């Protein structure tokens, strides 16, 4: 499979190159040149397959030529060794829980596959790759866990010492091995600035630096798998029964996974895009006018506080338009087709809290703030489109409620059960090193650790 850039100023390239460079040289985002279709017969064959087998059936269409099917199956088995529960809620409504991975957020699905793909691509390389990440919490832990123990790759995580919770910190600092963590005496923005500067620093050109950034195509493709999985588990695949998905969205990577699944043949009748108060995309769908929100609005579903989604350029491209790397709409996509396929909705914090309360009271379901935005979005859609009540619907839960104990405790008066992945984490032995916000000591540390390793 070849991958083209949304800016279309460079030649299409293979998976290896797209993965290792992340952003295309023309600053566009990579997308696959085609979406191999799944027939209703193929979907039916997947009904009784386990998650890793379904992942193989989907992902092999994109990795062909770069990774053998035998090896890909091993990687899928290794990456997806946890449960993917689908909970029935009421009527034809369901919740897809993507929160059982090692860091209890849906980001595990993509990070774990991308890490293994990169490990494969680099297996024969002499020089190791150093992945630099700045984190305010969740991304750093998903990336650190995903790459932990992968040969040829070292991970350096910078986190702001006072801005991450103990639980979040321990998810990164108790790994050891190829993961080094640094507690920066500053804010998240300082960490990010240091990482950015390192990428541009000629003094570090002897180190092979890379990122595990959310715009990487390797973090997108694996997110199409769980939509296929939910569909074949719930629907009459022989009749290609339609389905509605609702996706709580920030940078729109998760939602793009559903768009890819749709292109491959999953009959998604409507895709509900549910955002918090950062409503730039629902507004765009309504008015056809795109305005970033700067600075982004602070909401309790904090992983979705995004005022300009990094994956929007991909959506625009797939609907015939062009958005450049600065967020400028250079060519309009087909608004008519976008509105046909997508339903945008913005949910306030008050509605989010109310949804957590109601879902528990009425259905005995425990949601956390991100999943509650998705569920509220689905409810809104069904209210406006009553005919859709007869269609199977699935709302995505992107994090485990135990990651938000204070919010759940104050709304429901209970402590959500802690999943095995988070259990006992407070007691685990941690190690991290202090770092000031000055760039020079950071650069010197990178040089001392990673330049001398060259053989
Ligand atoms: C990252 C994240 C999201 C947003 O996903 P996007 O792909 O950026 O839209 C939603 N919920 C949780 C818990 C997340 O960590």
XYZ file of C-alpha atoms and ligand atoms in Angstrom:
470
model
C 0.000 0.000 0.000
C 1.176 3.516 -0.841
C 0.401 6.617 1.222
C -0.095 10.109 -0.190
C 0.202 13.474 1.509
C -2.870 15.692 1.928
C -0.747 18.577 0.561
C 0.013 16.478 -2.557
C 3.391 18.076 -3.007
C 5.427 14.877 -2.576
C 5.276 11.455 -4.200
C 3.294 8.744 -2.400
C 5.441 6.516 -0.222
C 5.394 3.128 1.524
C 4.329 2.301 5.064
C 7.861 2.220 6.454
C 8.672 5.729 5.301
C 5.262 7.108 6.305
C 5.632 5.594 9.779
C 9.179 6.722 10.428
C 8.737 10.284 9.149
C 5.305 10.906 10.715
C 4.468 14.130 8.916
C 5.050 14.213 5.151
C 7.969 16.403 3.940
C 5.455 18.871 2.436
C 3.919 19.172 5.931
C 0.778 17.309 4.867
C -0.657 14.207 6.531
C -0.405 10.735 5.059
C -3.482 8.790 3.938
C -3.711 5.398 2.224
C -4.200 5.511 -1.551
C -7.112 3.072 -1.351
C -9.413 1.368 1.143
C -9.607 -2.324 0.262
C -13.261 -3.309 0.588
C -14.600 -5.953 2.965
C -17.468 -7.874 1.384
C -20.475 -8.900 3.430
C -19.113 -12.463 3.221
C -15.789 -11.370 4.694
C -17.534 -9.430 7.445
C -19.615 -12.516 8.246
C -16.443 -14.635 8.471
C -15.141 -12.238 11.123
C -18.177 -12.591 13.410
C -16.711 -15.254 15.654
C -13.078 -14.229 15.386
C -11.113 -12.875 18.339
C -10.008 -9.229 18.388
C -6.398 -9.931 17.277
C -7.673 -11.987 14.338
C -10.022 -9.210 13.263
C -7.116 -6.774 13.575
C -5.061 -8.985 11.252
C -7.870 -9.161 8.675
C -8.122 -5.356 8.523
C -4.533 -4.242 8.979
C -2.956 -6.721 6.541
C -4.555 -4.730 3.746
C -2.358 -1.786 4.705
C 0.821 -3.594 5.785
C 1.063 -5.949 2.782
C 4.566 -5.790 1.372
C 6.015 -4.326 4.574
C 5.159 -7.041 7.160
C 4.222 -10.681 6.507
C 0.764 -11.857 7.610
C 2.318 -14.429 9.964
C 4.354 -11.762 11.704
C 1.453 -9.303 11.753
C -0.729 -11.864 13.523
C 1.974 -12.311 16.183
C 2.105 -8.545 16.669
C -1.693 -8.311 16.922
C -1.834 -11.135 19.481
C 0.877 -9.430 21.488
C -0.635 -5.922 21.286
C -4.259 -6.909 21.950
C -4.032 -9.229 24.921
C -6.869 -7.514 26.819
C -10.679 -7.495 26.765
C -12.737 -5.275 24.460
C -16.188 -5.323 26.095
C -19.385 -4.269 24.327
C -22.041 -3.370 26.876
C -25.731 -3.345 26.007
C -27.384 -0.265 27.500
C -30.984 0.072 26.316
C -33.025 -0.535 23.164
C -30.488 -0.999 20.389
C -27.892 1.184 22.143
C -24.468 -0.090 23.222
C -21.222 1.111 24.697
C -17.901 -0.039 23.291
C -15.358 0.041 26.107
C -11.858 0.739 24.859
C -10.464 1.184 28.356
C -8.968 -2.184 29.273
C -5.470 -1.686 27.890
C -2.423 -1.127 30.126
C -3.011 2.617 30.537
C -6.819 2.417 30.519
C -7.475 4.717 27.563
C -8.298 3.975 23.919
C -4.883 5.394 22.983
C -3.418 1.993 23.910
C -5.011 0.454 20.791
C -3.084 2.649 18.389
C 0.114 3.204 20.369
C 0.681 -0.515 20.934
C 0.321 -1.408 17.254
C 2.366 1.523 16.007
C 5.181 0.694 18.451
C 5.320 -2.887 17.177
C 5.268 -1.767 13.566
C 8.141 0.613 14.194
C 10.042 -2.135 16.004
C 9.654 -4.350 12.908
C 10.824 -1.647 10.525
C 13.875 -0.899 12.633
C 14.822 -4.480 13.508
C 17.730 -4.579 11.046
C 18.934 -1.037 11.610
C 22.263 -0.416 13.294
C 21.365 2.841 14.939
C 18.688 2.941 17.589
C 15.893 5.465 17.422
C 15.130 7.816 20.322
C 11.494 8.820 20.720
C 11.034 12.139 22.504
C 7.643 12.863 24.077
C 6.318 15.702 26.180
C 3.170 14.819 28.057
C 0.548 16.322 30.296
C -0.437 12.821 31.371
C -2.232 10.323 29.163
C -0.293 10.310 25.895
C 3.053 9.867 27.643
C 1.912 6.828 29.567
C 0.266 5.180 26.538
C 3.408 5.762 24.456
C 5.811 4.676 27.214
C 3.879 1.450 27.813
C 3.516 0.740 24.111
C 7.255 1.056 23.366
C 8.474 -0.501 26.604
C 10.754 -3.426 25.802
C 10.812 -2.849 22.026
C 14.294 -3.408 20.705
C 16.094 -0.646 18.856
C 13.909 2.060 20.400
C 14.557 4.244 23.444
C 11.864 6.439 24.977
C 12.436 9.799 26.672
C 9.381 11.289 28.395
C 9.273 14.827 29.795
C 6.464 15.674 32.162
C 5.698 18.792 34.245
C 6.403 17.865 37.843
C 3.370 19.591 39.348
C 0.823 19.004 36.598
C 0.431 15.237 36.516
C -1.408 13.166 39.103
C 0.452 10.534 41.122
C -1.377 7.818 39.238
C -0.443 9.308 35.873
C 3.187 9.760 36.923
C 3.474 6.215 38.212
C 2.125 4.881 34.908
C 5.294 6.235 33.272
C 7.955 6.082 35.953
C 7.577 2.473 37.068
C 8.525 0.902 33.722
C 12.326 1.244 33.569
C 14.226 -0.540 30.800
C 14.213 1.520 27.593
C 11.925 4.175 29.115
C 13.575 7.208 30.768
C 11.359 9.753 32.462
C 12.200 13.317 33.439
C 10.285 15.492 35.878
C 10.587 19.009 34.514
C 10.475 21.908 36.904
C 7.977 23.791 34.726
C 4.739 23.519 32.811
C 3.581 21.234 30.006
C 4.283 24.009 27.498
C 7.906 24.142 28.708
C 8.274 20.392 28.161
C 6.834 20.693 24.683
C 9.095 23.628 23.831
C 12.189 21.647 24.916
C 11.201 18.679 22.775
C 10.487 20.888 19.758
C 13.825 22.603 20.119
C 15.636 19.267 20.292
C 14.064 18.171 16.997
C 15.431 21.288 15.306
C 18.866 21.269 17.003
C 21.823 20.558 14.638
C 23.928 19.622 17.705
C 21.707 16.562 18.046
C 21.865 15.515 14.400
C 23.956 12.483 15.402
C 20.975 11.061 17.281
C 18.088 9.536 15.372
C 15.204 11.386 16.991
C 11.592 10.531 16.280
C 8.149 11.145 17.714
C 5.092 9.019 18.369
C 2.872 11.901 17.593
C -0.858 11.515 17.009
C -0.698 12.600 13.352
C 1.311 9.481 12.437
C -0.619 7.201 10.065
C 0.511 4.352 12.350
C -1.725 5.747 15.038
C -4.703 6.003 12.735
C -5.053 2.676 10.932
C -5.323 0.528 14.103
C -8.241 2.705 15.200
C -10.400 1.420 12.347
C -10.314 -2.132 13.730
C -12.617 -1.697 16.725
C -15.399 -0.297 14.555
C -15.306 -3.419 12.397
C -15.134 -5.553 15.545
C -18.202 -3.900 17.129
C -20.099 -4.109 13.860
C -19.537 -7.813 13.231
C -20.333 -8.663 16.849
C -23.662 -6.790 16.860
C -25.129 -6.653 13.351
C -26.587 -8.943 10.762
C -23.552 -8.827 8.510
C -25.107 -10.892 5.730
C -27.797 -8.285 5.212
C -25.278 -5.480 5.809
C -27.526 -4.058 8.495
C -26.719 -0.371 9.142
C -25.108 0.960 12.331
C -24.648 4.355 14.010
C -21.431 5.130 15.903
C -20.931 8.047 18.278
C -17.322 9.124 18.895
C -16.235 11.573 21.616
C -13.693 13.658 19.728
C -10.754 16.016 20.256
C -8.079 15.637 17.600
C -10.388 13.419 15.512
C -8.032 10.458 15.213
C -10.601 8.123 16.744
C -13.315 9.453 14.437
C -11.033 8.985 11.406
C -10.801 5.310 12.352
C -14.568 5.087 11.847
C -14.334 6.954 8.534
C -11.761 4.403 7.332
C -13.961 1.493 8.501
C -16.829 3.021 6.550
C -14.727 3.310 3.395
C -13.835 -0.370 3.814
C -17.476 -1.356 3.788
C -18.911 -1.115 7.304
C -22.382 0.354 6.587
C -22.201 3.281 8.996
C -25.503 5.056 8.468
C -24.379 8.115 10.393
C -21.284 8.971 12.386
C -22.022 11.159 15.396
C -19.089 13.459 16.200
C -19.499 14.548 19.791
C -17.255 17.305 21.124
C -17.165 19.205 24.405
C -17.414 23.027 24.348
C -14.622 23.039 21.746
C -17.258 23.018 19.023
C -15.280 24.234 15.999
C -16.166 21.146 13.938
C -19.906 20.894 14.768
C -20.059 24.629 13.923
C -18.212 24.025 10.654
C -20.662 21.265 9.682
C -23.541 23.611 10.379
C -22.285 26.824 8.800
C -19.568 25.749 6.357
C -17.289 28.276 8.042
C -14.247 26.949 9.887
C -12.868 28.876 12.844
C -10.228 27.522 15.229
C -10.805 28.093 18.936
C -7.732 29.788 20.437
C -6.948 29.144 23.215
C -8.956 25.942 23.526
C -11.751 25.848 26.116
C -11.119 24.005 29.375
C -13.651 21.200 29.980
C -13.844 18.184 32.293
C -13.336 15.849 29.329
C -9.812 17.268 29.271
C -8.292 14.983 26.620
C -10.693 16.615 24.149
C -9.796 20.228 24.861
C -8.699 20.854 21.298
C -9.431 24.069 19.399
C -8.081 22.860 16.045
C -8.096 19.089 15.505
C -4.868 17.808 13.962
C -6.726 15.206 11.886
C -9.237 17.609 10.342
C -7.081 17.984 7.220
C -7.569 14.260 6.596
C -11.354 14.460 6.852
C -11.445 17.468 4.530
C -9.263 15.589 2.029
C -11.534 12.547 2.000
C -14.485 14.781 1.173
C -12.778 16.448 -1.750
C -11.310 19.565 -0.099
C -7.887 20.774 1.002
C -6.876 22.098 4.416
C -3.205 23.064 4.725
C -0.929 22.587 7.727
C -1.894 25.927 9.240
C -5.590 25.026 9.277
C -6.488 27.151 6.263
C -9.251 25.752 4.102
C -7.746 26.154 0.636
C -10.497 24.190 -1.094
C -13.923 23.484 0.317
C -14.922 19.852 0.809
C -18.408 18.746 -0.205
C -20.472 20.021 2.720
C -23.454 18.105 1.422
C -21.691 14.745 1.604
C -20.130 15.608 4.961
C -23.556 16.395 6.417
C -24.989 13.229 4.956
C -22.377 11.068 6.685
C -21.625 12.997 9.875
C -23.701 14.526 12.631
C -21.824 17.078 14.753
C -22.890 17.888 18.294
C -21.307 19.850 21.147
C -21.982 18.868 24.773
C -21.465 21.221 27.734
C -19.843 20.181 31.017
C -23.248 20.453 32.737
C -24.753 18.064 30.169
C -21.754 15.756 30.552
C -22.240 15.516 34.319
C -25.979 15.113 33.928
C -25.401 12.270 31.454
C -23.066 10.451 33.874
C -25.781 10.695 36.548
C -28.663 9.659 34.272
C -26.849 6.771 32.597
C -26.109 5.331 36.007
C -29.578 5.928 37.428
C -31.495 4.596 34.432
C -29.223 1.951 33.026
C -26.709 1.107 35.766
C -23.882 2.133 33.423
C -20.778 3.951 34.664
C -19.385 6.499 32.208
C -16.462 8.895 32.634
C -16.541 12.427 31.160
C -15.262 11.557 27.636
C -17.590 8.605 27.159
C -20.455 10.673 28.564
C -19.931 13.256 25.812
C -20.239 10.421 23.269
C -23.371 9.011 24.887
C -25.023 12.427 25.193
C -24.221 13.034 21.507
C -25.900 9.770 20.557
C -28.975 10.644 22.635
C -29.207 14.020 20.926
C -28.919 12.421 17.497
C -31.668 9.880 18.253
C -33.925 12.608 19.572
C -33.564 14.536 16.301
C -33.761 11.412 14.131
C -36.371 9.191 15.790
C -36.353 6.734 12.850
C -32.758 5.838 13.774
C -33.935 4.288 17.060
C -34.410 0.995 15.204
C -30.785 0.994 14.063
C -27.965 -0.555 16.101
C -26.043 2.221 17.795
C -22.683 2.172 19.549
C -21.121 4.943 21.625
C -17.398 4.733 22.280
C -16.054 4.913 25.861
C -12.450 6.095 25.552
C -11.189 5.942 29.153
C -11.773 3.952 32.309
C -13.939 5.647 34.965
C -11.279 4.800 37.564
C -9.075 7.459 35.922
C -11.556 10.088 37.183
C -12.289 8.953 40.750
C -13.095 12.434 42.138
C -15.635 13.285 39.431
C -17.359 9.885 39.652
C -17.369 9.960 43.440
C -18.990 13.396 43.545
C -21.625 12.534 40.894
C -22.490 8.958 41.770
C -21.291 8.613 45.340
C -19.231 5.550 44.530
C -15.652 4.633 43.777
C -15.311 3.032 40.343
C -13.646 -0.358 40.487
C -9.970 -0.084 39.618
C -8.976 -2.265 36.623
C -6.035 -4.674 37.015
C -3.849 -2.389 34.900
C -4.133 0.435 37.442
C -4.319 -1.709 40.570
C -1.448 -1.403 43.014
C 0.241 1.232 40.898
C 0.684 3.592 43.853
C 2.905 1.020 45.556
C 5.131 0.280 42.578
C 8.766 1.345 42.670
C 9.331 4.438 40.534
C 12.343 6.218 39.154
C 12.606 9.529 37.366
C 15.215 12.226 37.066
C 14.879 15.944 37.682
C 15.349 18.403 34.830
C 15.262 22.208 34.780
C 13.430 24.134 32.049
C 16.772 25.255 30.603
C 17.474 23.703 27.254
C 21.256 23.221 27.594
C 21.243 20.548 30.331
C 18.550 18.654 28.422
C 20.627 18.734 25.224
C 23.769 17.669 27.105
C 21.932 14.773 28.689
C 20.673 13.595 25.274
C 24.177 13.851 23.802
C 25.807 12.024 26.694
C 23.277 9.204 26.718
C 22.481 8.614 23.122
C 25.485 9.742 21.044
C 27.986 7.554 22.883
C 25.765 4.551 22.266
C 26.543 4.600 18.551
C 28.502 1.607 17.456
C -7.239 11.388 23.292
C -8.561 11.127 23.912
C -9.778 11.452 23.262
C -9.825 12.172 21.925
O -9.459 11.340 20.864
P -9.126 12.004 19.449
O -8.646 10.893 18.604
O -8.075 13.032 19.723
O -10.387 12.612 18.956
C -10.956 11.116 23.875
N -10.973 10.515 25.084
C -9.840 10.193 25.733
C -9.939 9.558 27.056
C -8.589 10.472 25.169
O -7.469 10.171 25.852
